[in-house]
GROMACS .gro file of C-alpha atoms in nm:
model
  303
    1MET     CA    1  12.322   9.695  10.259
    2ASN     CA    2  12.456   9.350  10.350
    3VAL     CA    3  12.571   9.300  10.708
    4PRO     CA    4  12.934   9.181  10.730
    5GLU     CA    5  13.017   8.843  10.875
    6LEU     CA    6  13.029   8.863  11.254
    7SER     CA    7  13.130   8.582  11.487
    8VAL     CA    8  13.034   8.491  11.841
    9ASP     CA    9  13.384   8.603  11.945
   10ASP     CA   10  13.327   8.944  11.783
   11VAL     CA   11  13.010   8.994  11.987
   12ALA     CA   12  13.180   8.877  12.308
   13CYS     CA   13  13.457   9.129  12.246
   14LEU     CA   14  13.209   9.413  12.188
   15PHE     CA   15  12.991   9.320  12.488
   16PRO     CA   16  13.199   9.147  12.758
   17SER     CA   17  12.899   9.128  12.994
   18THR     CA   18  12.702   8.900  12.760
   19GLN     CA   19  12.680   8.527  12.829
   20ASN     CA   20  12.582   8.218  12.630
   21ILE     CA   21  12.610   8.388  12.292
   22GLN     CA   22  12.454   8.165  12.028
   23ASP     CA   23  12.529   8.130  11.657
   24PRO     CA   24  12.379   8.416  11.454
   25ILE     CA   25  12.046   8.421  11.275
   26LYS     CA   26  12.060   8.606  10.944
   27GLY     CA   27  11.761   8.763  10.777
   28GLY     CA   28  11.696   9.060  10.553
   29GLN     CA   29  11.941   9.338  10.636
   30LYS     CA   30  12.011   9.221  10.991
   31ILE     CA   31  12.222   8.967  11.174
   32VAL     CA   32  12.090   8.864  11.516
   33PHE     CA   33  12.272   8.697  11.806
   34PRO     CA   34  12.069   8.530  12.084
   35CYS     CA   35  12.246   8.562  12.419
   36GLN     CA   36  12.194   8.645  12.785
   37VAL     CA   37  12.249   8.984  12.946
   38ASN     CA   38  12.236   8.988  13.327
   39ASN     CA   39  12.073   8.644  13.306
   40ARG     CA   40  11.794   8.774  13.082
   41PRO     CA   41  11.735   8.610  12.741
   42THR     CA   42  11.820   8.876  12.483
   43VAL     CA   43  11.890   8.919  12.113
   44ILE     CA   44  12.143   9.171  11.981
   45LYS     CA   45  12.064   9.303  11.632
   46PHE     CA   46  12.332   9.437  11.399
   47LEU     CA   47  12.265   9.641  11.084
   48SER     CA   48  12.512   9.782  10.836
   49ALA     CA   49  12.523  10.162  10.822
   50SER     CA   50  12.756  10.176  10.522
   51ILE     CA   51  12.695  10.066  10.164
   52GLY     CA   52  13.006  10.204   9.996
   53THR     CA   53  13.075   9.863   9.841
   54VAL     CA   54  12.737   9.872   9.666
   55PHE     CA   55  12.703  10.233   9.554
   56ASP     CA   56  12.987  10.455   9.436
   57ASP     CA   57  12.791  10.780   9.458
   58LEU     CA   58  12.912  10.931   9.786
   59ALA     CA   59  12.608  11.157   9.830
   60PHE     CA   60  12.375  10.861   9.786
   61GLU     CA   61  12.582  10.657  10.030
   62VAL     CA   62  12.548  10.926  10.296
   63ASN     CA   63  12.172  10.949  10.242
   64VAL     CA   64  12.124  10.576  10.276
   65SER     CA   65  12.345  10.562  10.586
   66GLU     CA   66  12.132  10.835  10.739
   67GLU     CA   67  11.821  10.639  10.641
   68VAL     CA   68  11.950  10.327  10.816
   69MET     CA   69  12.039  10.519  11.131
   70ALA     CA   70  11.710  10.710  11.133
   71ARG     CA   71  11.510  10.392  11.075
   72THR     CA   72  11.692  10.211  11.355
   73GLN     CA   73  11.648  10.503  11.596
   74ARG     CA   74  11.280  10.510  11.503
   75GLU     CA   75  11.244  10.137  11.570
   76VAL     CA   76  11.404  10.172  11.913
   77ASP     CA   77  11.196  10.480  12.000
   78ILE     CA   78  10.871  10.308  11.903
   79ILE     CA   79  10.946   9.992  12.100
   80ALA     CA   80  11.045  10.199  12.404
   81ARG     CA   81  10.713  10.385  12.402
   82CYS     CA   82  10.483  10.088  12.349
   83ARG     CA   83  10.331   9.921  12.653
   84SER     CA   84  10.137   9.642  12.484
   85PRO     CA   85  10.240   9.284  12.567
   86HIS     CA   86  10.191   9.215  12.196
   87VAL     CA   87  10.478   9.443  12.088
   88ILE     CA   88  10.840   9.327  12.131
   89LYS     CA   89  11.033   9.483  12.425
   90LEU     CA   90  11.379   9.639  12.422
   91GLY     CA   91  11.675   9.468  12.586
   92GLN     CA   92  11.938   9.615  12.818
   93ILE     CA   93  12.199   9.697  12.551
   94PRO     CA   94  12.104  10.041  12.414
   95LEU     CA   95  12.127  10.164  12.056
   96GLY     CA   96  12.488  10.220  11.957
   97SER     CA   97  12.740  10.197  11.676
   98ALA     CA   98  13.062  10.007  11.622
   99LYS     CA   99  13.321   9.944  11.353
  100HIS     CA  100  13.400   9.597  11.220
  101GLY     CA  101  13.693   9.615  10.980
  102SER     CA  102  13.590   9.876  10.725
  103HIS     CA  103  13.220   9.840  10.807
  104ASP     CA  104  13.014  10.076  11.022
  105LEU     CA  105  12.754   9.889  11.225
  106ILE     CA  106  12.446   9.990  11.422
  107TYR     CA  107  12.326   9.766  11.704
  108PHE     CA  108  12.056   9.744  11.969
  109SER     CA  109  11.894   9.469  12.175
  110GLU     CA  110  11.549   9.321  12.228
  111GLU     CA  111  11.397   9.058  12.451
  112TYR     CA  112  11.442   8.699  12.331
  113ILE     CA  113  11.107   8.530  12.279
  114GLU     CA  114  11.079   8.161  12.354
  115GLY     CA  115  10.839   8.040  12.091
  116THR     CA  116  10.778   7.989  11.721
  117SER     CA  117  10.732   8.233  11.436
  118LEU     CA  118  10.409   8.215  11.242
  119LYS     CA  119  10.621   8.172  10.930
  120ASP     CA  120  10.748   7.839  11.065
  121TYR     CA  121  10.390   7.726  11.130
  122PHE     CA  122  10.294   7.807  10.773
  123ARG     CA  123  10.609   7.644  10.634
  124GLN     CA  124  10.504   7.319  10.799
  125GLU     CA  125  10.161   7.365  10.638
  126GLN     CA  126   9.999   7.380  10.980
  127LYS     CA  127   9.661   7.551  11.013
  128LEU     CA  128   9.573   7.726  11.335
  129SER     CA  129   9.253   7.631  11.517
  130LEU     CA  130   8.960   7.871  11.486
  131GLU     CA  131   9.017   7.994  11.840
  132GLU     CA  132   9.389   8.046  11.770
  133VAL     CA  133   9.309   8.243  11.454
  134CYS     CA  134   9.072   8.469  11.649
  135ARG     CA  135   9.329   8.517  11.924
  136LEU     CA  136   9.594   8.595  11.662
  137GLY     CA  137   9.366   8.856  11.507
  138LEU     CA  138   9.275   9.005  11.844
  139GLU     CA  139   9.630   9.031  11.977
  140ILE     CA  140   9.790   9.168  11.660
  141THR     CA  141   9.506   9.421  11.632
  142ARG     CA  142   9.592   9.530  11.986
  143ALA     CA  143   9.953   9.576  11.870
  144ILE     CA  144   9.833   9.781  11.571
  145ALA     CA  145   9.620   9.991  11.806
  146GLU     CA  146   9.918  10.053  12.034
  147LEU     CA  147  10.127  10.174  11.740
  148TRP     CA  148   9.843  10.393  11.619
  149ARG     CA  149   9.820  10.550  11.965
  150PHE     CA  150  10.149  10.719  11.871
  151GLY     CA  151  10.043  10.790  11.512
  152LYS     CA  152  10.249  10.498  11.377
  153ILE     CA  153  10.174  10.216  11.138
  154HIS     CA  154  10.387   9.903  11.106
  155ARG     CA  155  10.386   9.854  10.724
  156ASP     CA  156  10.540   9.506  10.735
  157ILE     CA  157  10.296   9.276  10.915
  158LYS     CA  158  10.365   8.924  10.789
  159PRO     CA  159  10.411   8.573  10.937
  160GLY     CA  160  10.787   8.623  10.976
  161ASN     CA  161  10.725   8.926  11.198
  162ILE     CA  162  10.482   8.751  11.432
  163MET     CA  163  10.603   8.525  11.712
  164ARG     CA  164  10.394   8.295  11.926
  165ARG     CA  165  10.525   8.268  12.280
  166GLU     CA  166  10.525   7.931  12.452
  167ASN     CA  167  10.223   8.048  12.653
  168GLY     CA  168  10.030   8.101  12.327
  169GLN     CA  169  10.052   8.482  12.321
  170PHE     CA  170  10.124   8.647  11.985
  171VAL     CA  171  10.384   8.926  11.957
  172LEU     CA  172  10.453   9.168  11.671
  173LEU     CA  173  10.822   9.217  11.584
  174ASP     CA  174  11.040   9.440  11.368
  175MET     CA  175  10.930   9.802  11.379
  176GLY     CA  176  11.201   9.900  11.130
  177LEU     CA  177  10.952  10.007  10.864
  178ALA     CA  178  10.706  10.172  11.103
  179PHE     CA  179  10.585  10.496  10.952
  180ASP     CA  180  10.510  10.819  11.139
  181VAL     CA  181  10.204  10.972  10.973
  182MET     CA  182  10.265  11.304  11.154
  183VAL     CA  183  10.593  11.378  10.973
  184GLU     CA  184  10.747  11.319  10.632
  185SER     CA  185  10.840  10.958  10.569
  186LEU     CA  186  11.205  10.877  10.626
  187THR     CA  187  11.184  10.635  10.335
  188MET     CA  188  11.346  10.764  10.020
  189THR     CA  189  11.112  10.924   9.769
  190GLY     CA  190  10.946  10.675   9.538
  191LEU     CA  191  11.065  10.368   9.728
  192ILE     CA  192  10.792  10.124   9.835
  193SER     CA  193  10.860   9.976  10.179
  194GLY     CA  194  10.727   9.645  10.302
  195THR     CA  195  10.708   9.284  10.191
  196ALA     CA  196  10.519   9.270   9.860
  197MET     CA  197  10.312   8.960   9.939
  198TYR     CA  198  10.159   9.126  10.246
  199MET     CA  199  10.119   9.486  10.126
  200SER     CA  200   9.790   9.671  10.123
  201PRO     CA  201   9.674   9.804   9.784
  202GLU     CA  202   9.746  10.163   9.890
  203GLN     CA  203  10.093  10.061  10.006
  204THR     CA  204  10.186   9.936   9.658
  205GLU     CA  205  10.159  10.286   9.511
  206SER     CA  206  10.422  10.524   9.643
  207TYR     CA  207  10.220  10.836   9.561
  208ARG     CA  208   9.958  10.722   9.818
  209LYS     CA  209  10.200  10.690  10.110
  210ARG     CA  210  10.055  11.000  10.279
  211GLN     CA  211   9.716  10.823  10.281
  212LEU     CA  212   9.843  10.530  10.485
  213ASP     CA  213   9.691  10.471  10.827
  214PHE     CA  214   9.616  10.179  11.061
  215ARG     CA  215   9.379  10.032  10.801
  216SER     CA  216   9.679   9.948  10.583
  217ASP     CA  217   9.809   9.726  10.865
  218MET     CA  218   9.460   9.576  10.891
  219PHE     CA  219   9.481   9.461  10.528
  220SER     CA  220   9.816   9.290  10.593
  221LEU     CA  221   9.666   9.124  10.901
  222GLY     CA  222   9.377   9.006  10.682
  223ILE     CA  223   9.622   8.827  10.452
  224VAL     CA  224   9.789   8.660  10.752
  225LEU     CA  225   9.452   8.548  10.896
  226TYR     CA  226   9.336   8.413  10.559
  227GLU     CA  227   9.660   8.218  10.533
  228ALA     CA  228   9.619   8.086  10.889
  229LEU     CA  229   9.270   7.960  10.804
  230ALA     CA  230   9.315   7.840  10.447
  231GLY     CA  231   9.678   7.730  10.444
  232ARG     CA  232   9.745   7.949  10.140
  233HIS     CA  233   9.775   8.313  10.037
  234PRO     CA  234   9.440   8.475   9.943
  235PHE     CA  235   9.553   8.615   9.608
  236PHE     CA  236   9.800   8.365   9.462
  237ASP     CA  237   9.996   8.048   9.523
  238PRO     CA  238  10.336   8.159   9.661
  239LYS     CA  239  10.490   7.844   9.509
  240GLN     CA  240  10.428   7.995   9.166
  241ARG     CA  241  10.712   8.190   9.011
  242LEU     CA  242  10.556   8.535   9.014
  243SER     CA  243  10.725   8.863   8.938
  244HIS     CA  244  10.708   9.154   9.181
  245CYS     CA  245  10.469   9.322   8.937
  246ASP     CA  246  10.243   9.012   8.923
  247ILE     CA  247  10.218   9.009   9.302
  248LEU     CA  248  10.124   9.377   9.321
  249GLN     CA  249   9.869   9.340   9.041
  250ALA     CA  250   9.704   9.047   9.221
  251ILE     CA  251   9.678   9.246   9.544
  252LEU     CA  252   9.536   9.548   9.361
  253TYR     CA  253   9.280   9.375   9.141
  254ASP     CA  254   9.217   9.008   9.227
  255ASP     CA  255   8.955   8.879   9.469
  256PRO     CA  256   9.045   8.600   9.713
  257GLU     CA  257   8.893   8.256   9.678
  258PRO     CA  258   8.600   8.220   9.921
  259LEU     CA  259   8.739   8.115  10.259
  260GLU     CA  260   8.460   7.861  10.310
  261ILE     CA  261   8.611   7.652  10.029
  262HIS     CA  262   8.923   7.599  10.241
  263ARG     CA  263   8.774   7.605  10.593
  264ARG     CA  264   8.414   7.487  10.592
  265GLU     CA  265   8.384   7.493  10.971
  266ALA     CA  266   8.482   7.861  10.994
  267PRO     CA  267   8.192   8.066  11.136
  268ASP     CA  268   8.032   8.325  10.910
  269GLU     CA  269   8.133   8.604  11.148
  270LEU     CA  270   8.503   8.514  11.120
  271ILE     CA  271   8.479   8.493  10.740
  272ASP     CA  272   8.309   8.833  10.735
  273ILE     CA  273   8.588   8.985  10.947
  274VAL     CA  274   8.862   8.852  10.717
  275ASN     CA  275   8.674   8.958  10.403
  276ARG     CA  276   8.635   9.312  10.540
  277LEU     CA  277   9.003   9.330  10.629
  278LEU     CA  278   9.082   9.240  10.267
  279GLY     CA  279   8.875   9.525  10.125
  280LYS     CA  280   9.065   9.692   9.841
  281GLU     CA  281   8.996  10.043   9.975
  282PRO     CA  282   9.063  10.151  10.335
  283HIS     CA  283   8.701  10.267  10.392
  284LEU     CA  284   8.582   9.909  10.327
  285ARG     CA  285   8.772   9.782  10.632
  286PHE     CA  286   8.707   9.870  10.997
  287ARG     CA  287   8.677  10.233  11.103
  288SER     CA  288   8.882  10.179  11.420
  289CYS     CA  289   9.100   9.921  11.590
  290ASN     CA  290   8.859   9.916  11.883
  291GLN     CA  291   8.575   9.812  11.652
  292LEU     CA  292   8.782   9.519  11.524
  293ILE     CA  293   8.896   9.425  11.875
  294GLN     CA  294   8.531   9.415  11.986
  295ARG     CA  295   8.441   9.185  11.696
  296PHE     CA  296   8.717   8.941  11.785
  297GLU     CA  297   8.631   8.947  12.156
  298ASN     CA  298   8.264   8.878  12.082
  299LEU     CA  299   8.357   8.594  11.848
  300LEU     CA  300   8.594   8.434  12.100
  301GLU     CA  301   8.313   8.423  12.357
  302LYS     CA  302   8.108   8.211  12.115
  303LEU     CA  303   8.380   7.961  12.024
   0.00000   0.00000   0.00000
């Protein structure tokens, strides 16, 4: 499902009202162009809706195209409904489709966030301060709670999907894998969705997908918070050459190294929160987002 090569000129031709179109950012199955629309910083996202060059089975091609369109529509719908400042906002260019050569494309726009992704912080081996870690946990939990208000879970919480605005506020991005627990999953049967290194144990087993709820997102947040405190993943060293199976086995069965080894100044209450988030079973985590939010708020008052 690779996105075809698009140029700045292609985007300008498609959207004549856009200004200051920047070189594209490529990642996953998307290509993203920062620009301005009516003087507002914006990003336009393009996804391929056709995979005929990858699969020859026409029926399968149609199914996957429908999956891409449904997933994109779902992402746009979720963002439009959310009111939390910690969830990305839509831009002024609505969801649409276009043709580029022989490729069918889907596009939509979001606000452009001035800031840094958490992934870039971790790449530079920077650890967040204790207060920043608590604020990260609090604000992403608020985003999880906002999704859960609509019966949704994110399923792909990871450093690359968290931005820190220049004012220090954390924002959750990329609702493309968000899962509606009230209806059948749009994900193809048997396919595990998410980024393996940040999956919850229940997310690694496709037969348990109907059991997923906000506590699955809590587990992923626990991995991110551990990494922010310790400077490493709780279950393995990502620099190791691990197979997909090795990663899933570690998440399912291994215990993390004690956080106090890596961050001696971390308060016991913060360590307890992270350890609970990393509970192998959902019932070992927090029973509600509000309970977790309260814990973070209480802890921030003490720091």
